[in-house]
Amino acid sequence: MAEKLIGKLYGIGVGPGDPQLLTLKAHRILSEVPFVAYPKSRMGRESYALSIALPHINQEKQELLGLFFPMTRDQEKLEREWNEVVSQLWQRLSQGHDVAFVTEGDPLMYSTFAYMMTLMGQLHPEVEMEVVPGVSSVNGAAARLALPLADKDDRLGIIPAIDDREAMKAAIASHETVVFIKVAKVLDMMINILEEMGLADKAAVVTKVSSGQERIERDVVKLKGETLEYLTLMVVKNK
Ligand SMILES: C[S@@+](CC[C@H](N)C(=O)[O-])C[C@H]1O[C@@H](n2cnc3c(N)ncnc32)[C@H](O)[C@@H]1O
């Protein structure tokens, strides 16, 4: 069989934490590709996506490729750093090697993979790409809470929590269910809002859902003053 000239880039959703929540397709690709790329933290923190993927990888035969993801607001620096990420991937792809890039949850939901995919398409349109969807943290949390997210004509919102009380209140008022992602940095404000709206008992907060470090809190008022991890979401069922 002729050798491939250019490798394929896979965006693999590894799910929210439990390595068994990977799709069969993600498992197959992760166990076959020569390179598994993952977002690496400059602070030395372990990659959550990689920790989920590791049980599916044979490190004696496959190579891990940690890529530093840009964390700056400086537009020029950002572009330079993103180009560097794409160039590291292109180095392997241009030699005919397939690369699987792992993302926690789903790769196309609030994920930097989407940006990388667009940039790769612009800089190297000859690269074939395939996205393998993953179980998102939203679905993972609903399952662990045994909470039906939506039914019939219910409106379901997935909203990044921000420091804007009125916008957050409006989001709750206009959906039967809201999943607030990125909630940790405004947790106290969100709990105050729930109390004001009389909805504190209609919410739950979940951290690192389905993983070995999972935390579920149904009594959200108890969390006031706590600093929770970035991988935390809040579900509010206003019904
Ligand atoms: C940039 S978004 C990534 C979403 C991810 N692509 C997905 O499909 O779930 C990061 C936010 O998603 C939520 N999140 C991601 N993984 C989570 C997990 N395992 N447990 C709880 N929340 C999670 C948190 O709110 C976190 O701040």
PDB file of C-alpha atoms and ligand atoms in Angstrom:
ATOM      1  CA  MET A   1       0.000   0.000   0.000  1.00  0.00           C
ATOM      2  CA  ALA A   2       1.324   3.438  -0.912  1.00  0.00           C
ATOM      3  CA  GLU A   3       2.340   5.575   2.047  1.00  0.00           C
ATOM      4  CA  LYS A   4       0.089   8.500   2.834  1.00  0.00           C
ATOM      5  CA  LEU A   5       1.551  11.826   1.810  1.00  0.00           C
ATOM      6  CA  ILE A   6      -0.277  13.870   4.394  1.00  0.00           C
ATOM      7  CA  GLY A   7      -1.680  12.626   7.687  1.00  0.00           C
ATOM      8  CA  LYS A   8      -5.190  13.198   8.941  1.00  0.00           C
ATOM      9  CA  LEU A   9      -6.033  15.406  11.914  1.00  0.00           C
ATOM     10  CA  TYR A  10      -8.686  14.103  14.275  1.00  0.00           C
ATOM     11  CA  GLY A  11     -10.458  16.238  16.872  1.00  0.00           C
ATOM     12  CA  ILE A  12     -11.427  13.724  19.517  1.00  0.00           C
ATOM     13  CA  GLY A  13     -13.996  14.416  22.215  1.00  0.00           C
ATOM     14  CA  VAL A  14     -12.944  12.356  25.220  1.00  0.00           C
ATOM     15  CA  GLY A  15     -16.047  13.076  27.289  1.00  0.00           C
ATOM     16  CA  PRO A  16     -16.365  14.684  30.722  1.00  0.00           C
ATOM     17  CA  GLY A  17     -14.136  12.495  32.876  1.00  0.00           C
ATOM     18  CA  ASP A  18     -14.912   8.788  33.001  1.00  0.00           C
ATOM     19  CA  PRO A  19     -12.668   7.104  30.379  1.00  0.00           C
ATOM     20  CA  GLN A  20     -15.558   4.725  29.664  1.00  0.00           C
ATOM     21  CA  LEU A  21     -17.611   7.648  28.364  1.00  0.00           C
ATOM     22  CA  LEU A  22     -15.511   7.744  25.189  1.00  0.00           C
ATOM     23  CA  THR A  23     -17.147   6.598  21.977  1.00  0.00           C
ATOM     24  CA  LEU A  24     -15.951   3.367  20.380  1.00  0.00           C
ATOM     25  CA  LYS A  25     -14.695   5.447  17.475  1.00  0.00           C
ATOM     26  CA  ALA A  26     -12.656   7.723  19.737  1.00  0.00           C
ATOM     27  CA  HIS A  27     -11.193   4.648  21.429  1.00  0.00           C
ATOM     28  CA  ARG A  28     -10.236   3.061  18.098  1.00  0.00           C
ATOM     29  CA  ILE A  29      -8.585   6.189  16.740  1.00  0.00           C
ATOM     30  CA  LEU A  30      -6.766   6.928  20.001  1.00  0.00           C
ATOM     31  CA  SER A  31      -5.349   3.428  20.079  1.00  0.00           C
ATOM     32  CA  GLU A  32      -4.207   3.557  16.424  1.00  0.00           C
ATOM     33  CA  VAL A  33      -2.707   6.997  15.696  1.00  0.00           C
ATOM     34  CA  PRO A  34       1.056   7.500  16.083  1.00  0.00           C
ATOM     35  CA  PHE A  35       0.629  10.943  17.704  1.00  0.00           C
ATOM     36  CA  VAL A  36      -1.807  12.094  20.377  1.00  0.00           C
ATOM     37  CA  ALA A  37      -1.781  15.872  20.854  1.00  0.00           C
ATOM     38  CA  TYR A  38      -3.152  17.597  23.939  1.00  0.00           C
ATOM     39  CA  PRO A  39      -3.335  21.140  25.324  1.00  0.00           C
ATOM     40  CA  LYS A  40      -0.509  21.665  27.786  1.00  0.00           C
ATOM     41  CA  SER A  41      -0.663  24.151  30.637  1.00  0.00           C
ATOM     42  CA  ARG A  42       2.180  26.608  31.155  1.00  0.00           C
ATOM     43  CA  MET A  43       1.484  26.409  34.905  1.00  0.00           C
ATOM     44  CA  GLY A  44       2.518  22.732  34.876  1.00  0.00           C
ATOM     45  CA  ARG A  45      -1.052  21.537  35.540  1.00  0.00           C
ATOM     46  CA  GLU A  46      -1.873  18.109  34.198  1.00  0.00           C
ATOM     47  CA  SER A  47      -4.105  18.065  31.112  1.00  0.00           C
ATOM     48  CA  TYR A  48      -7.576  16.845  32.073  1.00  0.00           C
ATOM     49  CA  ALA A  49      -8.322  15.717  28.506  1.00  0.00           C
ATOM     50  CA  LEU A  50      -5.088  13.728  28.408  1.00  0.00           C
ATOM     51  CA  SER A  51      -5.798  12.060  31.749  1.00  0.00           C
ATOM     52  CA  ILE A  52      -9.109  10.804  30.324  1.00  0.00           C
ATOM     53  CA  ALA A  53      -7.440   9.613  27.106  1.00  0.00           C
ATOM     54  CA  LEU A  54      -4.425   7.891  28.684  1.00  0.00           C
ATOM     55  CA  PRO A  55      -6.099   4.513  29.391  1.00  0.00           C
ATOM     56  CA  HIS A  56      -6.767   4.280  25.637  1.00  0.00           C
ATOM     57  CA  ILE A  57      -3.172   5.007  24.552  1.00  0.00           C
ATOM     58  CA  ASN A  58      -0.121   2.745  24.423  1.00  0.00           C
ATOM     59  CA  GLN A  59       2.770   5.063  25.190  1.00  0.00           C
ATOM     60  CA  GLU A  60       5.331   2.478  24.091  1.00  0.00           C
ATOM     61  CA  LYS A  61       4.038   2.742  20.538  1.00  0.00           C
ATOM     62  CA  GLN A  62       2.413   6.169  20.431  1.00  0.00           C
ATOM     63  CA  GLU A  63       3.889   9.571  21.086  1.00  0.00           C
ATOM     64  CA  LEU A  64       2.290  12.301  23.171  1.00  0.00           C
ATOM     65  CA  LEU A  65       2.561  15.816  21.836  1.00  0.00           C
ATOM     66  CA  GLY A  66       1.883  18.543  24.418  1.00  0.00           C
ATOM     67  CA  LEU A  67       1.007  21.867  22.823  1.00  0.00           C
ATOM     68  CA  PHE A  68       1.073  25.144  24.725  1.00  0.00           C
ATOM     69  CA  PHE A  69      -2.170  26.940  24.064  1.00  0.00           C
ATOM     70  CA  PRO A  70      -2.147  30.730  23.862  1.00  0.00           C
ATOM     71  CA  MET A  71      -3.487  32.427  27.003  1.00  0.00           C
ATOM     72  CA  THR A  72      -2.977  36.057  26.081  1.00  0.00           C
ATOM     73  CA  ARG A  73      -5.201  38.943  25.007  1.00  0.00           C
ATOM     74  CA  ASP A  74      -2.363  40.481  22.989  1.00  0.00           C
ATOM     75  CA  GLN A  75      -3.641  39.888  19.437  1.00  0.00           C
ATOM     76  CA  GLU A  76      -0.211  39.778  17.814  1.00  0.00           C
ATOM     77  CA  LYS A  77       1.182  37.345  20.364  1.00  0.00           C
ATOM     78  CA  LEU A  78      -1.997  35.270  20.123  1.00  0.00           C
ATOM     79  CA  GLU A  79      -1.632  34.857  16.376  1.00  0.00           C
ATOM     80  CA  ARG A  80       2.035  33.966  16.683  1.00  0.00           C
ATOM     81  CA  GLU A  81       1.323  31.342  19.326  1.00  0.00           C
ATOM     82  CA  TRP A  82      -1.598  29.811  17.417  1.00  0.00           C
ATOM     83  CA  ASN A  83       0.556  29.608  14.313  1.00  0.00           C
ATOM     84  CA  GLU A  84       3.138  27.762  16.412  1.00  0.00           C
ATOM     85  CA  VAL A  85       0.509  25.226  17.564  1.00  0.00           C
ATOM     86  CA  VAL A  86      -0.563  24.608  13.969  1.00  0.00           C
ATOM     87  CA  SER A  87       3.053  24.373  12.835  1.00  0.00           C
ATOM     88  CA  GLN A  88       3.817  21.669  15.440  1.00  0.00           C
ATOM     89  CA  LEU A  89       0.881  19.630  14.182  1.00  0.00           C
ATOM     90  CA  TRP A  90       1.783  20.264  10.542  1.00  0.00           C
ATOM     91  CA  GLN A  91       5.312  18.941  11.174  1.00  0.00           C
ATOM     92  CA  ARG A  92       3.837  15.477  11.904  1.00  0.00           C
ATOM     93  CA  LEU A  93       0.972  15.648   9.393  1.00  0.00           C
ATOM     94  CA  SER A  94       3.271  16.685   6.528  1.00  0.00           C
ATOM     95  CA  GLN A  95       5.317  13.538   7.172  1.00  0.00           C
ATOM     96  CA  GLY A  96       2.220  11.409   6.587  1.00  0.00           C
ATOM     97  CA  HIS A  97       1.426  10.781  10.272  1.00  0.00           C
ATOM     98  CA  ASP A  98      -2.106  10.942  11.621  1.00  0.00           C
ATOM     99  CA  VAL A  99      -2.586  13.049  14.745  1.00  0.00           C
ATOM    100  CA  ALA A 100      -5.465  12.865  17.222  1.00  0.00           C
ATOM    101  CA  PHE A 101      -6.062  16.023  19.214  1.00  0.00           C
ATOM    102  CA  VAL A 102      -7.957  15.370  22.440  1.00  0.00           C
ATOM    103  CA  THR A 103     -10.463  17.754  24.013  1.00  0.00           C
ATOM    104  CA  GLU A 104     -12.540  17.235  27.127  1.00  0.00           C
ATOM    105  CA  GLY A 105     -16.238  16.936  26.495  1.00  0.00           C
ATOM    106  CA  ASP A 106     -17.101  17.689  22.902  1.00  0.00           C
ATOM    107  CA  PRO A 107     -14.543  19.305  20.554  1.00  0.00           C
ATOM    108  CA  LEU A 108     -17.024  21.719  18.982  1.00  0.00           C
ATOM    109  CA  MET A 109     -18.661  23.033  22.122  1.00  0.00           C
ATOM    110  CA  TYR A 110     -16.772  25.931  23.747  1.00  0.00           C
ATOM    111  CA  SER A 111     -13.514  24.323  22.746  1.00  0.00           C
ATOM    112  CA  THR A 112     -10.251  25.720  21.431  1.00  0.00           C
ATOM    113  CA  PHE A 113     -10.142  22.836  18.973  1.00  0.00           C
ATOM    114  CA  ALA A 114     -12.681  24.700  16.838  1.00  0.00           C
ATOM    115  CA  TYR A 115     -10.300  27.635  16.459  1.00  0.00           C
ATOM    116  CA  MET A 116      -7.379  25.373  15.674  1.00  0.00           C
ATOM    117  CA  MET A 117      -9.431  23.513  13.070  1.00  0.00           C
ATOM    118  CA  THR A 118     -10.282  26.777  11.303  1.00  0.00           C
ATOM    119  CA  LEU A 119      -6.680  27.965  11.331  1.00  0.00           C
ATOM    120  CA  MET A 120      -5.384  24.614  10.070  1.00  0.00           C
ATOM    121  CA  GLY A 121      -7.941  24.805   7.241  1.00  0.00           C
ATOM    122  CA  GLN A 122      -6.675  28.255   6.291  1.00  0.00           C
ATOM    123  CA  LEU A 123      -2.961  27.540   6.518  1.00  0.00           C
ATOM    124  CA  HIS A 124      -2.965  23.962   5.204  1.00  0.00           C
ATOM    125  CA  PRO A 125      -6.200  23.340   3.301  1.00  0.00           C
ATOM    126  CA  GLU A 126      -4.817  20.023   2.059  1.00  0.00           C
ATOM    127  CA  VAL A 127      -5.097  18.492   5.563  1.00  0.00           C
ATOM    128  CA  GLU A 128      -8.074  16.189   5.967  1.00  0.00           C
ATOM    129  CA  MET A 129      -9.806  16.680   9.322  1.00  0.00           C
ATOM    130  CA  GLU A 130     -12.423  14.686  11.154  1.00  0.00           C
ATOM    131  CA  VAL A 131     -14.221  15.514  14.372  1.00  0.00           C
ATOM    132  CA  VAL A 132     -15.328  12.708  16.665  1.00  0.00           C
ATOM    133  CA  PRO A 133     -18.021  14.084  18.982  1.00  0.00           C
ATOM    134  CA  GLY A 134     -17.792  13.530  22.696  1.00  0.00           C
ATOM    135  CA  VAL A 135     -20.186  13.400  25.629  1.00  0.00           C
ATOM    136  CA  SER A 136     -20.284  17.010  26.802  1.00  0.00           C
ATOM    137  CA  SER A 137     -20.065  18.090  30.430  1.00  0.00           C
ATOM    138  CA  VAL A 138     -23.707  19.186  30.096  1.00  0.00           C
ATOM    139  CA  ASN A 139     -24.844  15.679  29.215  1.00  0.00           C
ATOM    140  CA  GLY A 140     -22.510  14.176  31.795  1.00  0.00           C
ATOM    141  CA  ALA A 141     -23.938  16.389  34.533  1.00  0.00           C
ATOM    142  CA  ALA A 142     -27.560  15.692  33.577  1.00  0.00           C
ATOM    143  CA  ALA A 143     -26.856  11.969  33.769  1.00  0.00           C
ATOM    144  CA  ARG A 144     -25.156  12.157  37.177  1.00  0.00           C
ATOM    145  CA  LEU A 145     -27.927  14.380  38.552  1.00  0.00           C
ATOM    146  CA  ALA A 146     -30.599  12.146  36.949  1.00  0.00           C
ATOM    147  CA  LEU A 147     -32.106  15.423  35.764  1.00  0.00           C
ATOM    148  CA  PRO A 148     -34.111  15.590  32.530  1.00  0.00           C
ATOM    149  CA  LEU A 149     -32.681  18.675  30.823  1.00  0.00           C
ATOM    150  CA  ALA A 150     -35.680  19.478  28.659  1.00  0.00           C
ATOM    151  CA  ASP A 151     -39.052  18.126  27.660  1.00  0.00           C
ATOM    152  CA  LYS A 152     -41.741  19.075  25.146  1.00  0.00           C
ATOM    153  CA  ASP A 153     -41.435  22.836  24.429  1.00  0.00           C
ATOM    154  CA  ASP A 154     -38.885  23.537  27.180  1.00  0.00           C
ATOM    155  CA  ARG A 155     -36.082  25.914  26.357  1.00  0.00           C
ATOM    156  CA  LEU A 156     -32.615  24.721  27.309  1.00  0.00           C
ATOM    157  CA  GLY A 157     -29.775  27.231  27.484  1.00  0.00           C
ATOM    158  CA  ILE A 158     -26.048  26.650  27.755  1.00  0.00           C
ATOM    159  CA  ILE A 159     -24.664  29.962  28.943  1.00  0.00           C
ATOM    160  CA  PRO A 160     -21.162  31.029  29.985  1.00  0.00           C
ATOM    161  CA  ALA A 161     -21.597  32.694  33.384  1.00  0.00           C
ATOM    162  CA  ILE A 162     -20.359  36.279  33.434  1.00  0.00           C
ATOM    163  CA  ASP A 163     -20.239  39.107  35.941  1.00  0.00           C
ATOM    164  CA  ASP A 164     -23.523  40.660  34.801  1.00  0.00           C
ATOM    165  CA  ARG A 165     -26.390  40.082  37.223  1.00  0.00           C
ATOM    166  CA  GLU A 166     -29.137  41.297  34.904  1.00  0.00           C
ATOM    167  CA  ALA A 167     -27.985  39.156  31.982  1.00  0.00           C
ATOM    168  CA  MET A 168     -27.751  36.088  34.227  1.00  0.00           C
ATOM    169  CA  LYS A 169     -31.215  36.713  35.679  1.00  0.00           C
ATOM    170  CA  ALA A 170     -32.643  37.166  32.190  1.00  0.00           C
ATOM    171  CA  ALA A 171     -31.048  33.881  31.101  1.00  0.00           C
ATOM    172  CA  ILE A 172     -32.737  32.048  33.967  1.00  0.00           C
ATOM    173  CA  ALA A 173     -36.076  33.750  33.373  1.00  0.00           C
ATOM    174  CA  SER A 174     -36.137  32.932  29.665  1.00  0.00           C
ATOM    175  CA  HIS A 175     -35.308  29.203  29.839  1.00  0.00           C
ATOM    176  CA  GLU A 176     -36.839  26.284  31.687  1.00  0.00           C
ATOM    177  CA  THR A 177     -33.338  24.906  32.189  1.00  0.00           C
ATOM    178  CA  VAL A 178     -30.013  26.720  32.088  1.00  0.00           C
ATOM    179  CA  VAL A 179     -26.583  25.160  32.328  1.00  0.00           C
ATOM    180  CA  PHE A 180     -24.090  27.819  33.350  1.00  0.00           C
ATOM    181  CA  ILE A 181     -20.594  26.848  32.319  1.00  0.00           C
ATOM    182  CA  LYS A 182     -17.432  28.674  33.482  1.00  0.00           C
ATOM    183  CA  VAL A 183     -19.379  29.424  36.660  1.00  0.00           C
ATOM    184  CA  ALA A 184     -16.590  29.119  39.233  1.00  0.00           C
ATOM    185  CA  LYS A 185     -15.340  32.705  38.889  1.00  0.00           C
ATOM    186  CA  VAL A 186     -18.790  34.199  39.629  1.00  0.00           C
ATOM    187  CA  LEU A 187     -20.156  31.499  41.900  1.00  0.00           C
ATOM    188  CA  ASP A 188     -21.132  33.734  44.844  1.00  0.00           C
ATOM    189  CA  MET A 189     -22.949  36.172  42.573  1.00  0.00           C
ATOM    190  CA  MET A 190     -24.864  33.303  40.939  1.00  0.00           C
ATOM    191  CA  ILE A 191     -25.890  31.894  44.334  1.00  0.00           C
ATOM    192  CA  ASN A 192     -27.108  35.364  45.408  1.00  0.00           C
ATOM    193  CA  ILE A 193     -29.162  35.643  42.234  1.00  0.00           C
ATOM    194  CA  LEU A 194     -30.734  32.231  42.843  1.00  0.00           C
ATOM    195  CA  GLU A 195     -31.628  33.269  46.383  1.00  0.00           C
ATOM    196  CA  GLU A 196     -33.154  36.522  45.136  1.00  0.00           C
ATOM    197  CA  MET A 197     -35.224  34.620  42.570  1.00  0.00           C
ATOM    198  CA  GLY A 198     -36.257  31.984  45.119  1.00  0.00           C
ATOM    199  CA  LEU A 199     -34.553  29.281  43.066  1.00  0.00           C
ATOM    200  CA  ALA A 200     -31.684  28.176  45.307  1.00  0.00           C
ATOM    201  CA  ASP A 201     -33.282  24.747  45.734  1.00  0.00           C
ATOM    202  CA  LYS A 202     -33.680  24.371  41.965  1.00  0.00           C
ATOM    203  CA  ALA A 203     -29.956  24.337  41.251  1.00  0.00           C
ATOM    204  CA  ALA A 204     -26.992  21.995  41.504  1.00  0.00           C
ATOM    205  CA  VAL A 205     -23.271  22.519  41.035  1.00  0.00           C
ATOM    206  CA  VAL A 206     -21.048  19.841  39.556  1.00  0.00           C
ATOM    207  CA  THR A 207     -17.256  19.712  39.313  1.00  0.00           C
ATOM    208  CA  LYS A 208     -15.247  17.313  37.099  1.00  0.00           C
ATOM    209  CA  VAL A 209     -18.343  15.278  36.448  1.00  0.00           C
ATOM    210  CA  SER A 210     -17.981  11.494  36.140  1.00  0.00           C
ATOM    211  CA  SER A 211     -14.256  11.575  36.983  1.00  0.00           C
ATOM    212  CA  GLY A 212     -12.576  10.192  40.096  1.00  0.00           C
ATOM    213  CA  GLN A 213     -12.527  13.772  41.471  1.00  0.00           C
ATOM    214  CA  GLU A 214     -16.197  14.457  40.840  1.00  0.00           C
ATOM    215  CA  ARG A 215     -18.047  16.714  43.270  1.00  0.00           C
ATOM    216  CA  ILE A 216     -21.811  17.209  43.220  1.00  0.00           C
ATOM    217  CA  GLU A 217     -23.470  19.839  45.427  1.00  0.00           C
ATOM    218  CA  ARG A 218     -27.261  20.107  45.491  1.00  0.00           C
ATOM    219  CA  ASP A 219     -27.304  22.503  48.437  1.00  0.00           C
ATOM    220  CA  VAL A 220     -25.687  25.318  46.476  1.00  0.00           C
ATOM    221  CA  VAL A 221     -25.940  27.903  49.278  1.00  0.00           C
ATOM    222  CA  LYS A 222     -23.351  25.831  51.143  1.00  0.00           C
ATOM    223  CA  LEU A 223     -20.826  26.749  48.460  1.00  0.00           C
ATOM    224  CA  LYS A 224     -20.806  30.485  49.262  1.00  0.00           C
ATOM    225  CA  GLY A 225     -17.265  31.701  49.734  1.00  0.00           C
ATOM    226  CA  GLU A 226     -15.704  28.551  48.286  1.00  0.00           C
ATOM    227  CA  THR A 227     -13.294  28.623  45.374  1.00  0.00           C
ATOM    228  CA  LEU A 228     -14.184  25.847  42.994  1.00  0.00           C
ATOM    229  CA  GLU A 229     -12.209  24.517  40.048  1.00  0.00           C
ATOM    230  CA  TYR A 230     -12.601  25.819  36.515  1.00  0.00           C
ATOM    231  CA  LEU A 231     -14.234  22.543  35.444  1.00  0.00           C
ATOM    232  CA  THR A 232     -17.419  23.357  37.322  1.00  0.00           C
ATOM    233  CA  LEU A 233     -20.914  24.020  36.017  1.00  0.00           C
ATOM    234  CA  MET A 234     -24.250  24.944  37.520  1.00  0.00           C
ATOM    235  CA  VAL A 235     -27.599  23.572  36.398  1.00  0.00           C
ATOM    236  CA  VAL A 236     -30.733  25.597  37.161  1.00  0.00           C
ATOM    237  CA  LYS A 237     -34.067  23.992  36.442  1.00  0.00           C
ATOM    238  CA  ASN A 238     -36.564  26.820  36.667  1.00  0.00           C
ATOM    239  CA  LYS A 239     -39.671  24.671  36.456  1.00  0.00           C
TER     240      LYS A 239
HETATM  241  C1  LIG B   1     -14.313  25.775  27.625  1.00  0.00           C
HETATM  242  S1  LIG B   1     -15.724  24.926  28.288  1.00  0.00           S
HETATM  243  C2  LIG B   1     -15.470  23.307  27.627  1.00  0.00           C
HETATM  244  C3  LIG B   1     -16.758  22.544  27.382  1.00  0.00           C
HETATM  245  C4  LIG B   1     -16.477  21.146  26.856  1.00  0.00           C
HETATM  246  N1  LIG B   1     -15.971  21.215  25.502  1.00  0.00           N
HETATM  247  C5  LIG B   1     -17.721  20.265  26.893  1.00  0.00           C
HETATM  248  O1  LIG B   1     -18.136  19.745  25.837  1.00  0.00           O
HETATM  249  O2  LIG B   1     -18.235  20.020  27.980  1.00  0.00           O
HETATM  250  C6  LIG B   1     -15.216  24.738  29.944  1.00  0.00           C
HETATM  251  C7  LIG B   1     -16.389  24.743  30.902  1.00  0.00           C
HETATM  252  O3  LIG B   1     -17.179  23.583  30.692  1.00  0.00           O
HETATM  253  C8  LIG B   1     -17.596  23.044  31.926  1.00  0.00           C
HETATM  254  N2  LIG B   1     -16.971  21.713  32.088  1.00  0.00           N
HETATM  255  C9  LIG B   1     -16.160  21.108  31.230  1.00  0.00           C
HETATM  256  N3  LIG B   1     -15.843  19.876  31.666  1.00  0.00           N
HETATM  257  C10 LIG B   1     -16.489  19.703  32.834  1.00  0.00           C
HETATM  258  C11 LIG B   1     -16.582  18.627  33.764  1.00  0.00           C
HETATM  259  N4  LIG B   1     -15.956  17.488  33.547  1.00  0.00           N
HETATM  260  N5  LIG B   1     -17.369  18.792  34.854  1.00  0.00           N
HETATM  261  C12 LIG B   1     -18.043  19.946  35.055  1.00  0.00           C
HETATM  262  N6  LIG B   1     -17.995  20.995  34.212  1.00  0.00           N
HETATM  263  C13 LIG B   1     -17.228  20.884  33.115  1.00  0.00           C
HETATM  264  C14 LIG B   1     -17.136  24.007  33.022  1.00  0.00           C
HETATM  265  O4  LIG B   1     -18.180  24.908  33.274  1.00  0.00           O
HETATM  266  C15 LIG B   1     -15.958  24.696  32.356  1.00  0.00           C
HETATM  267  O5  LIG B   1     -15.757  25.976  32.899  1.00  0.00           O
END
